[in-house]
Short mmCIF file of C-alpha atoms in Angstrom, two decimals:
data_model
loop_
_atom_site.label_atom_id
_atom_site.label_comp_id
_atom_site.label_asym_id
_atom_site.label_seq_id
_atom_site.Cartn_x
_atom_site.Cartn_y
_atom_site.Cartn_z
CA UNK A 174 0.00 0.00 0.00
CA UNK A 175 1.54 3.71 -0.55
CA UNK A 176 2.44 5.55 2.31
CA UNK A 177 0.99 8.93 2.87
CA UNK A 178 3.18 10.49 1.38
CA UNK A 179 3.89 9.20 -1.88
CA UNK A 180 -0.37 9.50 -1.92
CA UNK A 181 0.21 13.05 -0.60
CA UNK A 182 2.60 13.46 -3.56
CA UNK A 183 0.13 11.70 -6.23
CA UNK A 184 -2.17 14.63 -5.30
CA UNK A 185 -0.44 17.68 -5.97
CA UNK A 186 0.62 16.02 -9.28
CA UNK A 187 -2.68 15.99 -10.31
CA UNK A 188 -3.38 19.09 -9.24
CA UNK A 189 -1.27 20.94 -11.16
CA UNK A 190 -2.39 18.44 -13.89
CA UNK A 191 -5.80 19.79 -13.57
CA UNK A 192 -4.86 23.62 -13.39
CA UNK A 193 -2.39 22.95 -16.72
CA UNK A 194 -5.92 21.00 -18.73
CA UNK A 195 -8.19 23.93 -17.24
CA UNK A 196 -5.87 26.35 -18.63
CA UNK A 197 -5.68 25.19 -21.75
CA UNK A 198 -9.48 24.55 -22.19
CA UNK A 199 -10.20 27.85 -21.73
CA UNK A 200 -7.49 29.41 -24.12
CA UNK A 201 -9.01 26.68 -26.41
CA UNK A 202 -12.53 27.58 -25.87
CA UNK A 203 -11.65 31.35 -26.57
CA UNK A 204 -9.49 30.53 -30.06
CA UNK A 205 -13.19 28.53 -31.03
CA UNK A 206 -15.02 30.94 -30.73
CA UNK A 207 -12.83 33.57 -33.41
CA UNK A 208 -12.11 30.25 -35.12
CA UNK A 209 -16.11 29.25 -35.66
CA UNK A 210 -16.92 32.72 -36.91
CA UNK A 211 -14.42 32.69 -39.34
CA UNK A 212 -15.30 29.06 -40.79
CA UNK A 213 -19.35 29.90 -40.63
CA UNK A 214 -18.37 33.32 -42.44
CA UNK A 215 -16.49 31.98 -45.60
CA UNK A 216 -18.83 29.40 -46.37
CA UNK A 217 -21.22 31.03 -48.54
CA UNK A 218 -18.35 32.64 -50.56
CA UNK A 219 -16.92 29.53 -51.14
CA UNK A 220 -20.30 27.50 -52.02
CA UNK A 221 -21.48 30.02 -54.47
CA UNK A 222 -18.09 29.80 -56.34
CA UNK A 223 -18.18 26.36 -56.14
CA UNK A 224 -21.61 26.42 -57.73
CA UNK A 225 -20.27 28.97 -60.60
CA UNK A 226 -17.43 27.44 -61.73
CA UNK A 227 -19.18 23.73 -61.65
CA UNK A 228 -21.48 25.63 -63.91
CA UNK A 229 -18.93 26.98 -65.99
CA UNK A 230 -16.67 23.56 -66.19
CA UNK A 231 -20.25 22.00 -67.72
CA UNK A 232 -20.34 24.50 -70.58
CA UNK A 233 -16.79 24.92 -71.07
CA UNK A 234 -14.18 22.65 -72.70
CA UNK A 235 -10.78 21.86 -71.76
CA UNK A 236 -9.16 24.28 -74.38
CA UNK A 237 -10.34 27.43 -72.38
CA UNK A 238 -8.02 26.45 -69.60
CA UNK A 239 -5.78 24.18 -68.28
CA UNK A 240 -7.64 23.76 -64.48
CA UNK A 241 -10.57 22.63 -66.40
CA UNK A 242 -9.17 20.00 -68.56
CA UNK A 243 -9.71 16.09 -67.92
CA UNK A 244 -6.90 13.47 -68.34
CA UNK A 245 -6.53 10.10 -68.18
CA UNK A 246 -2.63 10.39 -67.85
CA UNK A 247 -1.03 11.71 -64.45
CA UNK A 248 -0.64 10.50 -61.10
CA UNK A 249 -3.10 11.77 -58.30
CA UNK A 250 -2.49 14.11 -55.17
CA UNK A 251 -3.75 14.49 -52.05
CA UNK A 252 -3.23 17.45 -49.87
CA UNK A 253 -3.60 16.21 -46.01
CA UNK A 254 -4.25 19.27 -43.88
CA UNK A 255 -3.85 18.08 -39.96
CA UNK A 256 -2.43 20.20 -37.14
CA UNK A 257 1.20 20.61 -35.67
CA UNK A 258 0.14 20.43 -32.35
CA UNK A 259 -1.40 17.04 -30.60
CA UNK A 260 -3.46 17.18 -27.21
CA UNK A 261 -6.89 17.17 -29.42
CA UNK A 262 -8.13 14.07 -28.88
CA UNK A 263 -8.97 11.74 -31.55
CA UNK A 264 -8.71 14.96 -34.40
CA UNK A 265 -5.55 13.84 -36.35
CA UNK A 266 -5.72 10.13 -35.88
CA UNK A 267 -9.50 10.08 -37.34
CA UNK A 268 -7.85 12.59 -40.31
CA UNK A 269 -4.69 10.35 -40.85
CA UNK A 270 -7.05 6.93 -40.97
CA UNK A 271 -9.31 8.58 -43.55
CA UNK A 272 -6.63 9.48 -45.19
CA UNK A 273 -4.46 6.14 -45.30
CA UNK A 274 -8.00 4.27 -45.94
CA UNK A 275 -8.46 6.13 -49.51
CA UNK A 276 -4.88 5.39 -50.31
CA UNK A 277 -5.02 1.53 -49.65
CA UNK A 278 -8.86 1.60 -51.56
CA UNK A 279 -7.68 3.02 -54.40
CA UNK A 280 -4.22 2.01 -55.30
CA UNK A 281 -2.28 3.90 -57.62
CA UNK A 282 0.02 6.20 -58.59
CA UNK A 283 0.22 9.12 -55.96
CA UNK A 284 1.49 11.74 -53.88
CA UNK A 285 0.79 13.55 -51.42
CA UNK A 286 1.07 17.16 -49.90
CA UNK A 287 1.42 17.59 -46.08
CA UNK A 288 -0.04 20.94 -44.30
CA UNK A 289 1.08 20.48 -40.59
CA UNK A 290 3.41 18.30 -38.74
CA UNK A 291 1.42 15.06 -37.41
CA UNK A 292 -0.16 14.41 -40.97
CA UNK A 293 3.36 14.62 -42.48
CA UNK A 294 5.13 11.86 -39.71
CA UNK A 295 2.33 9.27 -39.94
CA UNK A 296 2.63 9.11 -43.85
CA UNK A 297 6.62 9.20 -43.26
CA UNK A 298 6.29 6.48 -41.37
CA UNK A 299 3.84 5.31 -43.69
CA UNK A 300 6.29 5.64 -46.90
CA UNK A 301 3.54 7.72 -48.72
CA UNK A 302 5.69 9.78 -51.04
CA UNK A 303 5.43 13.57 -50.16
CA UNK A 304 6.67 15.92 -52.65
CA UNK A 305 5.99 18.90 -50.48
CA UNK A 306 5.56 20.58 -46.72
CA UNK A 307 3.90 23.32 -45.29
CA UNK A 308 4.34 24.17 -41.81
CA UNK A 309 0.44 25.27 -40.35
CA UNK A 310 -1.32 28.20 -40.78
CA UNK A 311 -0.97 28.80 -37.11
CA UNK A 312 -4.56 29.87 -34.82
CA UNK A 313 -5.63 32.58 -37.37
CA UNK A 314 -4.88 31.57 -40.83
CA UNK A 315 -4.58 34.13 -43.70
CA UNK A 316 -5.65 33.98 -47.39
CA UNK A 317 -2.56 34.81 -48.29
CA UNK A 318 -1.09 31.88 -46.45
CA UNK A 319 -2.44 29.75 -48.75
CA UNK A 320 -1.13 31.21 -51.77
CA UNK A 321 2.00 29.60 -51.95
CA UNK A 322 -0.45 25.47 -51.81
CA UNK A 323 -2.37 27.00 -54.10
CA UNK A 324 0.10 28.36 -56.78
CA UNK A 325 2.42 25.29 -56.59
CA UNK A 326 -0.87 22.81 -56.87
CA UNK A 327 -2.02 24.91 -60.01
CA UNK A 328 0.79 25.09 -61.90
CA UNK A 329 1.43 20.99 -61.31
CA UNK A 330 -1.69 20.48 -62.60
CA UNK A 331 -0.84 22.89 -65.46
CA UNK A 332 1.62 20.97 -65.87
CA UNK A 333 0.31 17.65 -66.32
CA UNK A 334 1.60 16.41 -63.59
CA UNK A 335 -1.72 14.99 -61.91
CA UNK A 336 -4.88 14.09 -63.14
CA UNK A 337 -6.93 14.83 -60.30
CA UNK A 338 -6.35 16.53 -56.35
CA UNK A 339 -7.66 15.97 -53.44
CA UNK A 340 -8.24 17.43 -50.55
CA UNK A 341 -8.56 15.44 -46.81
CA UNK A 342 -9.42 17.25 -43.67
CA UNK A 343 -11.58 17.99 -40.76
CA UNK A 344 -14.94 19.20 -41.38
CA UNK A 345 -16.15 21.08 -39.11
CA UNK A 346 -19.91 20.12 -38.18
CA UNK A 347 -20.29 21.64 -34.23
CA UNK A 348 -18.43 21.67 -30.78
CA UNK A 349 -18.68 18.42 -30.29
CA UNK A 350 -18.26 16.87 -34.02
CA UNK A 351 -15.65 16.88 -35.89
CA UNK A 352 -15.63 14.59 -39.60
CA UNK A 353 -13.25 14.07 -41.48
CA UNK A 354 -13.66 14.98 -45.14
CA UNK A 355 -12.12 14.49 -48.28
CA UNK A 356 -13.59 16.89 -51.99
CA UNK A 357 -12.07 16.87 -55.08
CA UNK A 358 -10.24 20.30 -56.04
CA UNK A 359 -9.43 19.88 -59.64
CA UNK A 360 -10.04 18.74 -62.24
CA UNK A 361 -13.61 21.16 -61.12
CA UNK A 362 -16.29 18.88 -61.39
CA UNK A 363 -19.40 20.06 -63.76
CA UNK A 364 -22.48 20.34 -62.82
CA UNK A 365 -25.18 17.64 -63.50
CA UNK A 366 -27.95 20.48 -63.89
CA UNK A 367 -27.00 23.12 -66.15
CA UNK A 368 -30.99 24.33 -66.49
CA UNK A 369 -30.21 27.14 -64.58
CA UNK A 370 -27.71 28.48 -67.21
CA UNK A 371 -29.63 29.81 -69.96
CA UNK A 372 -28.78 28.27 -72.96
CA UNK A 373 -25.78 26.76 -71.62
CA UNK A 374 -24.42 29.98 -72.34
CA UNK A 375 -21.95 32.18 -70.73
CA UNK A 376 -21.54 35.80 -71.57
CA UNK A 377 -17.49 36.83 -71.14
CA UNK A 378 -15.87 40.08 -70.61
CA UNK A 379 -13.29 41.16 -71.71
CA UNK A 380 -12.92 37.29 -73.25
CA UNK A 381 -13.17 33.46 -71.68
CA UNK A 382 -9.60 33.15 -71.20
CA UNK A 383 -8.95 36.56 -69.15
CA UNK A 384 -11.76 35.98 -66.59
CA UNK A 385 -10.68 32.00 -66.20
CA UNK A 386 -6.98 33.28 -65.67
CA UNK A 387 -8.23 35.75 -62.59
CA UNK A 388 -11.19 33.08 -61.31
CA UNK A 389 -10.23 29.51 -61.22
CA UNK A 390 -6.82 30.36 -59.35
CA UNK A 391 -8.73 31.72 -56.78
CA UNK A 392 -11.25 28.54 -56.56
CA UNK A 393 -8.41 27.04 -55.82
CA UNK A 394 -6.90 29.11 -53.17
CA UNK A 395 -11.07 29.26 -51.88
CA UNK A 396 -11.21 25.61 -51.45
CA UNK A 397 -7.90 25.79 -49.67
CA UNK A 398 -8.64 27.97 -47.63
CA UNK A 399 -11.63 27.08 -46.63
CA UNK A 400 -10.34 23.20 -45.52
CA UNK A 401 -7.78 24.99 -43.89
CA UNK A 402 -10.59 27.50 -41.65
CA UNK A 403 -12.74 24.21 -41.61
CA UNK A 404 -9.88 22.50 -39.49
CA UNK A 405 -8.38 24.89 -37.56
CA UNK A 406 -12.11 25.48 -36.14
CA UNK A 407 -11.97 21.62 -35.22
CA UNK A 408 -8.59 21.65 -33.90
CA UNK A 409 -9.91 24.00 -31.09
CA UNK A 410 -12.97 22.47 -30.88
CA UNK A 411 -11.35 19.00 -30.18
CA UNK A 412 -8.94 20.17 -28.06
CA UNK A 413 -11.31 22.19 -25.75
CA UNK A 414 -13.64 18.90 -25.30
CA UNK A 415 -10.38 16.93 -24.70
CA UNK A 416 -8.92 19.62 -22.09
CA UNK A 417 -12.44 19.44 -20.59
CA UNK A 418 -12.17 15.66 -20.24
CA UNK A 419 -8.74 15.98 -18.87
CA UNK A 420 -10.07 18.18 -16.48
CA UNK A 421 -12.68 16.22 -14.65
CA UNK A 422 -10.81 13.00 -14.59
CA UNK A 423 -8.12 14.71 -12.90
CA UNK A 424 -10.98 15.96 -10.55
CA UNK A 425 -12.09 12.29 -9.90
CA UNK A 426 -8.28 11.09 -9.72
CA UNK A 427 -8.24 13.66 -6.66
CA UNK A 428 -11.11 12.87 -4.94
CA UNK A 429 -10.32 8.59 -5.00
CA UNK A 430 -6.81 9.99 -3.63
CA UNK A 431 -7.58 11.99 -0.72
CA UNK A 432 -10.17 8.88 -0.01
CA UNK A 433 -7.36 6.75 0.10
CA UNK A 434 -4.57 9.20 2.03
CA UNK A 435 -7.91 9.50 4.31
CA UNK A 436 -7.90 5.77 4.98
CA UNK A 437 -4.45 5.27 5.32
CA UNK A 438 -4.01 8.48 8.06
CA UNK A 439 -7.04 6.99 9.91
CA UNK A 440 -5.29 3.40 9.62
CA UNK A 441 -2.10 5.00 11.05
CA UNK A 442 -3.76 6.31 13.66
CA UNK A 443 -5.34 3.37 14.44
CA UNK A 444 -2.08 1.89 14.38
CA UNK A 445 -0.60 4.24 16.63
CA UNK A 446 -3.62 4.15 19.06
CA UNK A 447 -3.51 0.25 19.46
CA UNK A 448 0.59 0.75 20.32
CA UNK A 449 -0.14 2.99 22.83
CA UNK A 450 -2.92 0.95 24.39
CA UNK A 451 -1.05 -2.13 24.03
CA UNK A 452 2.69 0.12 26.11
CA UNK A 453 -0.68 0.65 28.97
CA UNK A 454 -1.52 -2.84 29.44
CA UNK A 455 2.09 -3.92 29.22
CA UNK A 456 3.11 -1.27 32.47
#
């Protein structure tokens, strides 16, 4: 049995266990809340382009750009956006699982773009060839972070280096759920009802190839930036819930520890009392 004090000891560990987890559930809860408006607010933006330019990639042909052009030849990408940071809960491994699950379904040539630390060491360790790195967009992240993703996966697909990327992260659905997602980024898929274009027809100004040039690089960067607000709101989200967990198991840890420093004092004293009455009788 432990003595008092190694119990005694056991207790303030978990006390400043519980003040550390408290801490950080309430710096987490506070980066949600920033973090949810920001997701919530870029949504429509990015729906309604996605609805455009699905519109436009059902009219259009290959020849009026290169992002909307369908191949057969290529290998596939797949740009896995996870955090650097753990303590999260279950937030990365669900990601990395979904992730490694669509490899080993569909086998093929591939690579794979990493966007924060733990994706990038589980498919290390998983010999998934990655071709590039990019450190994460930290608690706020910034269109213009995503600009240097976005350029190098448009110009590889301008290439014709891939035939099709994808994009795997953390959807996020509400404080307490978290899904991991994967959508296709290019090639953009077309719409199945075009009935809402009239005629089919699109009107361009100054001409088709100008307006692509300034819109479907920033499609990309949208969707991009969006998976990157979408998981950034879960990382927080997880990691308050997680923190919060922490916190009251600690809190039950404590209380079955001072029950059992309580029984072993009152079993000293016991202990000490019999002596003593024993030394009486002795005399």
């Amino acid at each position: 049995m432990p003595s008092q004090r190694d119990i005694r000891r056991r207790i303030n560990a978990s006390r400043n266990i519980r003040q550390i987890t408290r801490a950080m559930q309430f710096v987490a809860a506070s980066k949600l809340r920033r973090a949810q408006e920001s997701t919530l607010a870029a949504r429509p933006y990015s729906e309604l382009l996605d609805e455009i330019l699905a519109d436009l990639a059902a009219v259009l042909g290959s020849d009026e750009h290169p992002l909307l052009s369908r191949r057969e030849e290529g290998k596939r990408l797949i740009v896995l956006i996870t955090s650097d940071r753990g303590l999260a809960g279950p937030l990365n491994t669900n990601t990395i699982r979904f992730a490694s699950k669509e490899i080993v379904e569909h086998p093929g040539e591939l690579e794979l773009v990493s966007v924060g630390r733990k994706g990038r060491d589980a498919m290390r360790r998983a010999r998934v060839p990655i071709i590039a790195h990019f450190a994460g967009f930290g608690d706020r992240p910034a269109f213009d972070d995503i600009l240097p993703l976005a350029r190098l996966i448009s110009d590889e697909y301008e290439a014709g280096t891939y035939n099709q990327v994808d994009i795997v992260f953390t959807r996020f659905v509400s404080t307490l759920v978290q899904r991991a997602d994967m959508v296709q980024l290019l090639p953009i898929k077309a719409s199945a009802d075009t009935r809402g274009v009239p005629g089919s027809q699109f009107i361009f100004e100054p001409a088709p190839e100008i307006v692509l040039d300034e819109l479907l690089p920033r499609y990309v960067g949208t969707r991009l930036y969006q998976a990157a607000l979408e998981s950034t709101a879960s990382f927080f989200s997880s990691q308050m819930v997680a923190m919060k967990n922490a916190t009251e198991n600690a809190d039950e840890l404590i209380d079955d520890l001072t029950l059992s420093y309580n029984k072993a004092r009152q079993a000293h004293i016991t202990s000490e009392l019999i002596e003593i009455a024993s030394g009486a009788q002795a005399r």
